[in-house]
Amino acid sequence: MIPVNYITSILTFFSIFCIFAFGQNIMLGYAGLPMLGYMGLVAVGAYTTAILSTAYNLPFIVTLPLSCLMTMLIAFAVGWLFMRGKLAGAYLVVGSIGFNFIVVAILLFAPWFGRMFGIGPIPAPEILGYRFSSSVDFSILGLFFVAIVAYIDRQLSRSALGLGLKALREDGIAAESSGVNTVRLKVLAFILGSFQAGIGGCLYAYYIKSVFPTYFEFVHSVEVFTMVILGGMGTTLGPIVGALVPTLVPEALRGNVPMEARFLIYSIIIIIVVLFEPTGILGVNSRVRRLLSRLARLKL
Amino acid sequence: MIQQLVNGLALGGLYVTFAIGMALIYSVLRVLHIAHGAMILVGAYCSLLLLPFFGDNLVITIIIGMLVAGFVGTLVGMGVYVRLLKSKSSTKYDTILLASVAILIASQEALMILFGVRHKQYPTPINSLTINIFGISLFVIQIACALVSFVSMFVLWVFLTKTDEGRALRALDQDPQLASLSGVNPLKTYIITLFTGSMLGGLSGGLLSLYYNDVHPEIAFVPVNIALAVIIVGGLGSIPGTIIAGLILGILETTALAYIPLTFPRTLVSFIVLIVILLLRPRGIMGRP
């Protein structure tokens, strides 16, 4: 018998990472901006929540919007600085890695962020008098926000803004010559994609109870990046499928293969998927998606 | 002060040797070759583990390490990058980037399983030998690293400017379509580029492991990050820019570590320089607009 707590803690981590993946999906999937420092933005949200809830005792209802706001402000600054220099492709990749490193360094060395000891303990969030303390509560809260974020993603992909972002991804020059203000649109994609970092960072901070700089290192940004590409960039189901992989694969391998081989197997799975489905498992033109649409046409 | 300068030049030379491979591969394939770090590992493990078979002759094992790295790099490039580059998808470069990171992680983990997590050291550590020149004591290994990296840069320059293969490589970098119209075989040039670049990666791996007297699956992580900063600061695809940026970052890093009384990760200096350069000159020091 598998204990309930085990399942709900996996579910909580899944939902938090799924929220990150939706944010990354707006930047990478819709706008085609390879931001490889997403955890830098998540760190802003998580630390805002941590500081507000420990030093100022503010409730969840206040910390959640404030950490979203703070993350979006930082994303606006970073996005504006990057896009002003018209960074694209490899320049943007390395620039965003640099952003991630510098955020972690600031958390480690600036006196206000608890240095390597982090900030904690963060009290359990309360909504209308109900305390979310167990992992069952957190998994419900997490899935609720996944639903919200997925709904936003769905609406965005159908809106004029989403289409503009996709046009930007497919052909920046063509989009610009047909009257799309590309710089403004890219900065907007940065801000829109950081909203999820705020929500996810806030939930993450409440769930793990103390925040440390190591949780937001570049390696974890690679994880979020992986989810979006594996799942399928620019689709709504993609981030969900992508977030399932890093949460389920280690658990499925647990006990069956030695500890040391888990990362090896995981990275080999990534290479194989990428080689056979370059657009991701549920990508725009993937075999799985074509198969699904064929099944849908059969009206089974 | 001169001591710091030599330190910086030796370290910068190693970074340049490594980063040039990455820059070469970027200039031809337009791929951010993060898996280049695996070549450091191949070079380091070959030059240490093959020592007993070649009578403790470091020169031979480092050269073997270079060749093995060249083969591994070519295999990875042709098997993964060139295959994925054929895709028409607008997001293929992000996919390749992910594949590249996954290859680096897979090779780290595979080496960890094969040879264990313990830090391995050379039987006769030569990184503590010093010689006196004009009253300044310098580490032999630093001079060796600096010399080997400058010689390899010179050889690379001769290759790129004086041979047909090198010219084909530069042509493919400047205008892929025109180059293939004038009879440059892209696949052959890809192989030559990947082999040359990966050989430089293997060489820097062998030297780096000697420099720190440390062979471990994680020694590639810091050089990869610094090399990313180096090629961006230098301007993507520009070999002179890469050399200048590598030397500057090497010198800045050693001076910062020597004079700032704080413990900080060594990659931090490079990334601060990176962000400053990106804000002031978004195309790097010598990048094309």
Coordinates of C-alpha atoms in Angstrom, one line a residue:
Chain A
M1 CA 0.0 0.0 0.0
I2 CA 1.5 3.3 -1.0
P3 CA 1.0 6.0 1.7
V4 CA -1.1 9.0 0.9
N5 CA 1.5 11.5 2.0
Y6 CA 4.0 10.0 -0.5
I7 CA 1.5 10.6 -3.4
T8 CA 0.5 14.0 -2.3
S9 CA 4.1 15.2 -1.9
I10 CA 4.9 14.0 -5.4
L11 CA 1.7 15.8 -6.6
T12 CA 2.7 19.0 -4.9
F13 CA 6.1 19.0 -6.4
F14 CA 4.5 18.1 -9.8
S15 CA 2.1 21.0 -9.5
I16 CA 4.7 23.6 -8.5
F17 CA 7.1 22.5 -11.3
C18 CA 4.1 22.5 -13.7
I19 CA 3.4 26.1 -12.8
F20 CA 7.1 27.0 -13.6
A21 CA 6.8 25.1 -16.9
F22 CA 3.8 27.1 -17.9
G23 CA 5.7 30.3 -17.3
Q24 CA 8.7 29.0 -19.2
N25 CA 6.3 27.9 -22.0
I26 CA 5.2 31.5 -22.6
M27 CA 8.8 32.7 -22.9
L28 CA 10.2 29.7 -24.8
G29 CA 7.3 28.1 -26.4
Y30 CA 5.2 31.0 -27.5
A31 CA 7.7 33.8 -27.9
G32 CA 10.7 31.6 -28.7
L33 CA 12.9 33.4 -26.1
P34 CA 15.4 30.8 -24.8
M35 CA 15.4 31.9 -21.2
L36 CA 17.7 29.5 -19.4
G37 CA 17.6 31.2 -16.0
Y38 CA 14.0 30.7 -15.0
M39 CA 14.9 29.8 -11.4
G40 CA 16.3 33.3 -11.0
L41 CA 12.8 34.7 -11.4
V42 CA 11.4 32.0 -9.2
A43 CA 13.9 33.0 -6.5
V44 CA 12.5 36.5 -6.6
G45 CA 9.0 35.2 -5.9
A46 CA 10.0 32.7 -3.3
Y47 CA 12.2 35.2 -1.4
T48 CA 9.6 37.9 -1.5
T49 CA 7.1 35.5 0.1
A50 CA 9.7 34.3 2.6
I51 CA 10.6 37.8 3.8
L52 CA 7.0 39.1 3.8
S53 CA 5.7 36.1 5.8
T54 CA 8.5 35.8 8.3
A55 CA 9.6 39.4 9.0
Y56 CA 6.2 41.1 8.4
N57 CA 3.8 38.2 9.2
L58 CA 1.7 38.9 6.2
P59 CA -1.0 36.4 5.2
F60 CA -1.0 34.3 2.0
I61 CA -3.7 36.5 0.4
V62 CA -1.2 39.4 0.5
T63 CA 2.1 37.6 -0.1
L64 CA 0.9 35.8 -3.3
P65 CA 0.0 38.9 -5.3
L66 CA 3.0 40.8 -3.9
S67 CA 5.5 38.1 -5.0
C68 CA 3.8 38.0 -8.4
L69 CA 4.2 41.7 -8.7
M70 CA 7.8 41.7 -7.5
T71 CA 8.7 38.9 -10.0
M72 CA 7.0 40.7 -12.8
L73 CA 8.9 44.0 -11.9
I74 CA 12.2 42.2 -12.0
A75 CA 11.3 40.4 -15.2
F76 CA 10.3 43.7 -16.7
A77 CA 13.7 45.2 -15.8
V78 CA 15.7 42.1 -17.0
G79 CA 13.6 41.7 -20.1
W80 CA 13.9 45.4 -21.0
L81 CA 17.7 45.4 -20.5
F82 CA 18.0 42.2 -22.6
M83 CA 15.7 43.2 -25.4
R84 CA 17.1 46.8 -25.6
G85 CA 20.4 45.1 -26.6
K86 CA 18.3 42.9 -29.0
L87 CA 19.7 39.8 -27.4
A88 CA 18.5 36.6 -29.2
G89 CA 19.5 33.0 -29.6
A90 CA 22.7 32.0 -28.0
Y91 CA 23.3 35.5 -26.5
L92 CA 20.0 35.3 -24.7
V93 CA 20.7 31.8 -23.5
V94 CA 24.1 32.8 -21.9
G95 CA 22.7 36.1 -20.7
S96 CA 19.9 34.4 -18.8
I97 CA 22.4 31.9 -17.4
G98 CA 24.4 34.9 -16.2
F99 CA 21.2 36.4 -14.7
N100 CA 20.5 33.2 -12.8
F101 CA 24.1 33.0 -11.4
I102 CA 24.0 36.6 -10.3
V103 CA 20.6 36.2 -8.5
V104 CA 22.0 33.2 -6.6
A105 CA 25.2 35.2 -5.8
I106 CA 23.2 38.1 -4.5
L107 CA 21.1 35.7 -2.3
L108 CA 24.4 34.2 -1.0
F109 CA 26.3 37.5 -0.3
A110 CA 23.8 40.3 0.3
P111 CA 23.1 40.6 4.1
W112 CA 19.3 40.9 3.7
F113 CA 18.7 37.4 2.4
G114 CA 20.0 35.2 5.1
R115 CA 23.0 34.2 3.0
M116 CA 23.6 30.4 2.8
F117 CA 21.4 29.8 5.9
G118 CA 18.3 30.9 3.9
I119 CA 15.1 32.3 5.3
G120 CA 12.7 30.4 7.4
P121 CA 10.6 28.9 9.0
I122 CA 7.7 30.2 6.9
P123 CA 4.3 29.7 8.6
A124 CA 1.7 27.6 6.8
P125 CA -0.6 29.7 4.5
E126 CA -4.1 30.5 5.7
I127 CA -7.1 31.2 3.5
L128 CA -10.4 32.2 5.1
G129 CA -9.2 30.7 8.4
Y130 CA -8.2 27.3 7.0
R131 CA -4.5 26.4 7.5
F132 CA -2.9 24.6 4.6
S133 CA -0.4 22.5 6.6
S134 CA -0.4 18.9 5.3
S135 CA 0.9 17.8 1.9
V136 CA -2.7 16.8 1.0
D137 CA -3.8 20.5 1.5
F138 CA -0.7 21.6 -0.5
S139 CA -1.4 19.3 -3.4
I140 CA -5.0 20.6 -3.7
L141 CA -3.8 24.2 -3.5
G142 CA -1.1 23.4 -6.1
L143 CA -3.4 21.7 -8.5
F144 CA -5.9 24.6 -8.2
F145 CA -3.2 27.0 -9.3
V146 CA -2.1 24.6 -12.1
A147 CA -5.7 24.8 -13.4
I148 CA -5.7 28.6 -13.3
V149 CA -2.3 28.8 -15.0
A150 CA -3.3 26.3 -17.6
Y151 CA -6.5 28.2 -18.3
I152 CA -4.5 31.4 -18.8
D153 CA -2.2 29.6 -21.2
R154 CA -5.2 28.3 -23.1
Q155 CA -6.7 31.7 -23.4
L156 CA -3.4 33.3 -24.4
S157 CA -2.8 30.8 -27.1
R158 CA -6.1 31.7 -28.8
S159 CA -5.8 35.5 -28.3
A160 CA -4.3 38.0 -30.7
L161 CA -1.4 38.5 -28.3
G162 CA -0.6 34.8 -28.3
L163 CA -0.7 34.7 -32.1
G164 CA 1.6 37.7 -32.2
L165 CA 4.1 35.9 -29.9
K166 CA 4.0 32.9 -32.2
A167 CA 4.6 35.0 -35.2
L168 CA 7.6 36.5 -33.4
R169 CA 8.9 33.0 -32.8
E170 CA 8.4 31.8 -36.4
D171 CA 9.9 34.8 -38.1
G172 CA 10.9 37.9 -36.2
I173 CA 11.7 40.0 -39.3
A174 CA 8.4 39.2 -41.0
A175 CA 6.5 40.0 -37.7
E176 CA 8.3 43.3 -37.5
S177 CA 7.7 44.3 -41.0
S178 CA 4.0 43.5 -40.6
G179 CA 3.7 46.1 -37.9
V180 CA 4.4 44.1 -34.7
N181 CA 6.5 46.0 -32.2
T182 CA 8.8 43.1 -31.5
V183 CA 10.8 44.6 -28.6
R184 CA 7.7 45.5 -26.7
L185 CA 6.2 42.1 -27.4
K186 CA 9.3 40.3 -26.2
V187 CA 9.4 42.3 -23.0
L188 CA 5.7 41.6 -22.5
A189 CA 6.4 37.8 -23.0
F190 CA 9.0 38.1 -20.3
I191 CA 6.5 39.7 -17.9
L192 CA 3.7 37.3 -18.7
G193 CA 5.9 34.3 -18.3
S194 CA 7.2 35.6 -14.9
F195 CA 3.8 35.8 -13.4
Q196 CA 3.9 32.0 -13.0
A197 CA 7.3 32.2 -11.4
G198 CA 5.7 34.5 -8.8
I199 CA 2.9 32.0 -8.0
G200 CA 5.1 29.0 -8.2
G201 CA 7.8 30.6 -6.1
C202 CA 5.3 31.6 -3.5
L203 CA 3.8 28.1 -3.2
Y204 CA 7.3 26.6 -3.3
A205 CA 8.4 28.8 -0.4
Y206 CA 5.4 27.9 1.7
Y207 CA 5.7 24.2 0.9
I208 CA 9.4 23.7 1.7
K209 CA 9.1 26.1 4.7
S210 CA 12.6 27.6 4.3
V211 CA 14.3 29.0 1.2
F212 CA 18.0 28.5 0.4
P213 CA 20.0 29.9 -2.5
T214 CA 20.9 26.3 -3.7
Y215 CA 17.2 25.7 -4.6
F216 CA 17.4 28.3 -7.3
E217 CA 20.6 27.3 -9.0
F218 CA 21.1 27.1 -12.7
V219 CA 20.8 23.3 -12.7
H220 CA 17.1 23.6 -11.7
S221 CA 16.6 26.2 -14.5
V222 CA 17.7 23.5 -16.8
E223 CA 15.1 21.2 -15.3
V224 CA 12.3 23.7 -16.1
F225 CA 13.7 24.2 -19.6
T226 CA 13.7 20.4 -20.1
M227 CA 10.1 20.1 -19.1
V228 CA 8.9 22.6 -21.7
I229 CA 11.0 21.1 -24.5
L230 CA 10.2 17.4 -23.6
G231 CA 6.5 18.1 -23.3
G232 CA 6.1 20.2 -26.4
M233 CA 6.8 23.9 -26.8
G234 CA 3.9 26.3 -27.4
T235 CA 1.1 23.9 -26.4
T236 CA -1.0 23.8 -23.3
L237 CA -0.8 20.1 -22.6
G238 CA 3.0 20.2 -23.2
P239 CA 4.1 21.7 -19.9
I240 CA 1.8 19.3 -18.0
V241 CA 3.3 16.2 -19.7
G242 CA 6.8 17.7 -19.4
A243 CA 6.4 18.3 -15.7
L244 CA 5.3 14.7 -15.3
V245 CA 8.6 13.4 -16.6
P246 CA 11.0 14.7 -13.9
T247 CA 8.6 13.9 -11.1
L248 CA 7.6 10.4 -12.2
V249 CA 10.8 9.1 -13.8
P250 CA 12.9 9.3 -10.6
E251 CA 10.1 7.8 -8.6
A252 CA 9.7 5.0 -11.1
L253 CA 13.4 4.3 -11.0
R254 CA 13.6 4.4 -7.2
G255 CA 14.4 0.9 -5.8
N256 CA 14.7 -0.6 -9.3
V257 CA 18.0 0.8 -10.3
P258 CA 21.0 2.0 -8.1
M259 CA 20.9 5.6 -6.9
E260 CA 23.9 6.6 -9.1
A261 CA 22.4 5.5 -12.3
R262 CA 19.2 7.6 -12.0
F263 CA 20.5 10.8 -13.5
L264 CA 22.2 8.8 -16.3
I265 CA 19.0 7.1 -17.3
Y266 CA 17.1 10.3 -17.0
S267 CA 19.5 12.2 -19.3
I268 CA 19.6 9.3 -21.8
I269 CA 15.8 9.4 -21.8
I270 CA 16.0 13.1 -22.7
I271 CA 18.4 12.5 -25.5
I272 CA 16.3 9.7 -27.0
V273 CA 13.1 11.7 -26.8
V274 CA 14.7 14.7 -28.3
L275 CA 16.2 12.6 -31.2
F276 CA 12.9 11.0 -32.1
E277 CA 10.5 13.8 -31.2
P278 CA 12.5 17.1 -31.8
T279 CA 9.4 19.1 -31.0
G280 CA 8.6 17.3 -27.8
I281 CA 6.2 14.5 -26.8
L282 CA 3.1 16.6 -27.5
G283 CA 4.8 19.0 -29.8
V284 CA 3.0 20.7 -32.7
N285 CA 3.9 18.1 -35.2
S286 CA 4.8 15.1 -33.1
R287 CA 3.8 11.5 -33.7
V288 CA 1.8 11.3 -30.5
R289 CA -0.3 14.4 -31.4
R290 CA -0.9 13.1 -34.9
L291 CA -2.0 9.8 -33.5
L292 CA -4.3 11.5 -31.0
S293 CA -5.9 13.6 -33.6
R294 CA -6.4 10.6 -35.8
L295 CA -8.1 8.8 -32.9
A296 CA -10.3 11.8 -32.3
R297 CA -11.4 11.8 -36.0
L298 CA -12.4 8.1 -35.6
K299 CA -14.8 9.2 -32.8
L300 CA -14.0 6.3 -30.6
Chain B
M1 CA 51.8 41.2 -9.2
I2 CA 53.7 39.5 -12.0
Q3 CA 52.8 36.2 -10.3
Q4 CA 49.1 37.0 -10.6
L5 CA 49.6 38.0 -14.2
V6 CA 51.3 34.6 -15.0
N7 CA 48.5 32.8 -13.1
G8 CA 46.0 34.6 -15.1
L9 CA 47.7 34.0 -18.4
A10 CA 48.0 30.3 -17.7
L11 CA 44.4 30.0 -16.6
G12 CA 43.2 32.3 -19.4
G13 CA 45.1 30.2 -21.9
L14 CA 43.4 27.1 -20.7
Y15 CA 40.0 28.8 -20.9
V16 CA 40.8 30.0 -24.4
T17 CA 41.9 26.6 -25.6
F18 CA 38.6 25.2 -24.3
A19 CA 36.4 28.0 -25.5
I20 CA 37.9 28.2 -29.0
G21 CA 36.6 24.7 -29.6
M22 CA 33.2 25.8 -28.6
A23 CA 33.4 29.0 -30.7
L24 CA 34.6 27.0 -33.8
I25 CA 31.7 24.6 -33.5
Y26 CA 29.3 27.5 -33.0
S27 CA 30.6 29.4 -36.0
V28 CA 30.0 26.5 -38.3
L29 CA 27.0 24.6 -36.8
R30 CA 25.3 27.6 -34.9
V31 CA 25.0 25.3 -32.0
L32 CA 25.8 26.3 -28.4
H33 CA 28.0 23.2 -27.7
I34 CA 27.6 22.7 -24.0
A35 CA 28.5 19.0 -24.4
H36 CA 32.0 20.3 -25.2
G37 CA 32.5 19.9 -21.4
A38 CA 32.5 16.1 -22.0
M39 CA 35.7 16.6 -24.0
I40 CA 37.4 18.0 -20.9
L41 CA 36.3 14.8 -19.1
V42 CA 37.5 12.5 -21.9
G43 CA 40.9 14.4 -22.1
A44 CA 41.4 14.3 -18.3
Y45 CA 40.4 10.7 -17.8
C46 CA 42.5 9.5 -20.8
S47 CA 45.6 11.3 -19.7
L48 CA 45.4 10.0 -16.2
L49 CA 44.1 6.4 -16.7
L50 CA 46.3 5.6 -19.7
L51 CA 49.5 6.7 -17.8
P52 CA 50.5 3.1 -16.6
F53 CA 50.2 1.8 -20.2
F54 CA 52.6 4.3 -21.7
G55 CA 55.4 4.3 -19.2
D56 CA 54.1 7.4 -17.3
N57 CA 54.6 9.5 -20.4
L58 CA 52.2 12.4 -20.0
V59 CA 52.8 13.8 -23.5
I60 CA 51.6 10.6 -25.1
T61 CA 48.5 10.2 -22.9
I62 CA 47.5 13.8 -23.4
I63 CA 47.8 13.4 -27.2
I64 CA 45.7 10.2 -27.0
G65 CA 43.2 12.0 -24.9
M66 CA 43.0 14.7 -27.6
L67 CA 42.4 12.2 -30.3
V68 CA 39.8 10.2 -28.3
A69 CA 38.0 13.5 -27.5
G70 CA 38.1 14.4 -31.2
F71 CA 36.4 11.1 -32.1
V72 CA 33.8 11.4 -29.3
G73 CA 33.0 15.0 -30.2
T74 CA 32.6 14.2 -33.9
L75 CA 30.3 11.3 -33.1
V76 CA 28.2 13.5 -30.8
G77 CA 28.1 16.3 -33.3
M78 CA 27.3 14.2 -36.4
G79 CA 24.9 11.9 -34.5
V80 CA 22.9 14.5 -32.6
Y81 CA 23.4 18.0 -33.8
V82 CA 23.6 17.5 -37.6
R83 CA 20.6 15.1 -37.3
L84 CA 18.5 17.6 -35.4
L85 CA 19.6 20.6 -37.6
K86 CA 17.8 18.9 -40.5
S87 CA 14.5 19.6 -38.8
K88 CA 12.5 22.4 -40.1
S89 CA 11.0 23.4 -36.8
S90 CA 11.6 27.0 -35.7
T91 CA 12.6 25.7 -32.2
K92 CA 15.3 23.3 -33.2
Y93 CA 18.1 25.3 -31.6
D94 CA 16.4 25.1 -28.2
T95 CA 16.0 21.3 -28.7
I96 CA 19.7 21.0 -29.6
L97 CA 20.7 23.0 -26.6
L98 CA 18.7 20.7 -24.3
A99 CA 20.3 17.6 -26.0
S100 CA 23.7 19.2 -25.5
V101 CA 23.1 19.7 -21.8
A102 CA 21.8 16.1 -21.5
I103 CA 24.9 14.7 -23.2
L104 CA 27.2 16.5 -20.7
I105 CA 25.2 15.3 -17.7
A106 CA 25.0 11.7 -19.1
S107 CA 28.8 11.6 -19.6
Q108 CA 29.4 13.0 -16.1
E109 CA 27.1 10.4 -14.6
A110 CA 28.5 7.6 -16.7
L111 CA 32.1 8.4 -15.6
M112 CA 30.9 8.6 -12.0
I113 CA 29.5 5.1 -12.3
L114 CA 32.5 3.7 -14.2
F115 CA 35.4 5.2 -12.2
G116 CA 33.8 6.3 -8.9
V117 CA 33.2 9.6 -7.3
R118 CA 36.6 9.9 -5.6
H119 CA 38.9 12.7 -6.7
K120 CA 41.8 11.0 -8.6
Q121 CA 45.3 12.5 -8.6
Y122 CA 48.3 12.0 -10.8
P123 CA 50.9 9.6 -9.3
T124 CA 53.6 12.2 -9.5
P125 CA 52.0 15.6 -9.0
I126 CA 53.8 18.1 -11.2
N127 CA 51.7 21.1 -10.3
S128 CA 53.9 21.9 -7.3
L129 CA 57.2 22.1 -9.2
T130 CA 58.6 25.7 -9.4
I131 CA 61.4 27.3 -11.3
N132 CA 63.1 30.7 -10.7
I133 CA 63.1 33.2 -13.4
F134 CA 64.5 36.7 -12.6
G135 CA 63.9 36.1 -8.9
I136 CA 60.2 35.2 -9.4
S137 CA 59.3 31.6 -8.7
L138 CA 56.8 30.3 -11.2
F139 CA 55.0 27.0 -11.4
V140 CA 56.3 24.9 -14.2
I141 CA 52.7 23.7 -15.0
Q142 CA 51.6 27.3 -15.5
I143 CA 54.3 28.0 -18.0
A144 CA 53.6 24.7 -19.7
C145 CA 49.8 25.5 -19.9
A146 CA 50.4 28.9 -21.2
L147 CA 52.9 27.7 -23.8
V148 CA 50.8 24.8 -25.0
S149 CA 47.7 26.9 -25.3
F150 CA 49.5 29.6 -27.2
V151 CA 51.1 27.1 -29.5
S152 CA 47.7 25.5 -30.2
M153 CA 46.2 28.9 -30.9
F154 CA 49.0 29.5 -33.4
V155 CA 48.4 26.1 -35.1
L156 CA 44.7 26.8 -35.3
W157 CA 45.4 30.2 -36.9
V158 CA 47.7 28.5 -39.5
F159 CA 45.0 25.9 -40.1
L160 CA 42.2 28.4 -40.5
T161 CA 44.1 30.8 -42.8
K162 CA 46.6 28.6 -44.8
T163 CA 44.8 25.3 -45.6
D164 CA 41.9 24.6 -47.9
E165 CA 40.0 22.9 -45.1
G166 CA 40.4 25.9 -42.8
R167 CA 39.2 28.3 -45.6
A168 CA 36.2 26.0 -46.2
L169 CA 35.4 26.2 -42.5
R170 CA 35.5 30.0 -42.5
A171 CA 33.5 30.2 -45.7
L172 CA 30.8 28.0 -44.2
D173 CA 30.8 30.3 -41.2
Q174 CA 30.4 33.5 -43.3
D175 CA 27.8 32.3 -45.8
P176 CA 26.7 28.7 -45.7
Q177 CA 24.7 28.9 -49.0
L178 CA 27.4 30.6 -51.0
A179 CA 30.0 28.2 -49.6
S180 CA 28.2 25.1 -50.6
L181 CA 27.6 26.6 -54.1
S182 CA 31.4 27.1 -54.5
G183 CA 32.1 23.5 -53.8
V184 CA 32.5 23.3 -50.0
N185 CA 31.2 20.0 -48.8
P186 CA 29.2 20.9 -45.6
L187 CA 29.3 17.5 -44.1
K188 CA 33.1 17.1 -44.5
T189 CA 33.6 20.6 -43.1
Y190 CA 31.3 19.7 -40.1
I191 CA 33.4 16.7 -39.4
I192 CA 36.7 18.6 -39.6
T193 CA 35.4 21.4 -37.4
L194 CA 34.0 19.0 -34.8
F195 CA 37.2 17.0 -34.8
T196 CA 39.4 20.1 -34.4
G197 CA 37.3 21.7 -31.8
S198 CA 36.9 18.6 -29.7
M199 CA 40.6 17.9 -29.9
L200 CA 41.2 21.3 -28.4
G201 CA 38.6 20.4 -25.7
G202 CA 40.5 17.2 -25.0
L203 CA 43.8 19.0 -24.8
S204 CA 42.4 21.6 -22.3
G205 CA 40.9 18.7 -20.3
G206 CA 44.3 17.0 -20.0
L207 CA 46.1 20.3 -19.0
L208 CA 43.3 21.4 -16.7
S209 CA 43.5 18.1 -14.7
L210 CA 47.2 18.6 -14.4
Y211 CA 46.9 22.2 -13.4
Y212 CA 44.6 21.4 -10.5
N213 CA 46.0 17.8 -10.1
D214 CA 42.4 16.6 -9.9
V215 CA 40.4 14.2 -12.1
H216 CA 36.7 14.1 -11.3
P217 CA 33.5 13.9 -13.3
E218 CA 32.6 17.4 -12.1
I219 CA 35.7 19.3 -13.2
A220 CA 34.0 20.2 -16.5
F221 CA 31.2 22.3 -14.9
V222 CA 33.1 25.5 -14.1
P223 CA 35.1 25.6 -17.4
V224 CA 31.8 25.1 -19.4
N225 CA 30.2 28.1 -17.6
I226 CA 33.3 30.2 -18.0
A227 CA 33.6 29.2 -21.7
L228 CA 30.0 30.3 -22.3
A229 CA 30.8 33.7 -20.8
V230 CA 34.1 33.8 -22.8
I231 CA 32.5 33.2 -26.2
I232 CA 29.7 35.7 -25.6
V233 CA 32.0 38.4 -24.2
G234 CA 34.4 37.8 -27.2
G235 CA 31.5 37.9 -29.7
L236 CA 30.0 34.7 -31.0
G237 CA 32.0 33.1 -33.8
S238 CA 34.9 35.5 -33.5
I239 CA 38.2 33.6 -32.8
P240 CA 40.3 36.7 -31.9
G241 CA 37.5 37.9 -29.7
T242 CA 37.4 34.6 -27.9
I243 CA 41.2 34.7 -27.3
I244 CA 41.1 38.3 -25.9
A245 CA 38.0 37.6 -23.8
G246 CA 39.5 34.3 -22.4
L247 CA 42.7 35.9 -21.4
I248 CA 41.0 38.9 -19.8
L249 CA 38.6 36.7 -17.9
G250 CA 41.4 34.5 -16.7
I251 CA 43.5 37.4 -15.5
L252 CA 40.4 39.1 -13.8
E253 CA 39.5 35.8 -12.1
T254 CA 42.9 35.1 -10.6
T255 CA 43.4 38.8 -9.5
A256 CA 39.9 38.9 -8.0
L257 CA 40.5 35.6 -6.1
A258 CA 43.8 36.9 -4.8
Y259 CA 42.8 40.4 -3.7
I260 CA 39.1 40.2 -2.7
P261 CA 39.0 38.8 0.9
L262 CA 35.6 37.0 0.3
T263 CA 35.0 33.4 -0.7
F264 CA 32.9 33.4 -3.9
P265 CA 32.4 31.0 -6.7
R266 CA 35.1 31.5 -9.4
T267 CA 32.5 31.7 -12.2
L268 CA 31.0 34.8 -10.6
V269 CA 33.7 37.1 -12.0
S270 CA 33.0 35.9 -15.5
F271 CA 29.3 36.3 -15.3
I272 CA 29.5 39.8 -13.9
V273 CA 31.8 40.8 -16.8
L274 CA 29.3 39.0 -19.1
I275 CA 26.3 40.9 -18.0
V276 CA 28.2 44.3 -18.1
I277 CA 29.4 43.5 -21.7
L278 CA 25.9 42.4 -22.7
L279 CA 24.5 45.7 -21.5
L280 CA 27.2 47.9 -23.0
R281 CA 28.0 46.0 -26.2
P282 CA 25.4 43.3 -26.8
R283 CA 27.3 41.7 -29.6
G284 CA 30.5 41.1 -27.6
I285 CA 33.9 42.7 -27.9
M286 CA 34.5 41.6 -31.5
G287 CA 31.1 40.2 -32.6
R288 CA 29.5 40.9 -35.9
P289 CA 26.5 43.2 -35.7

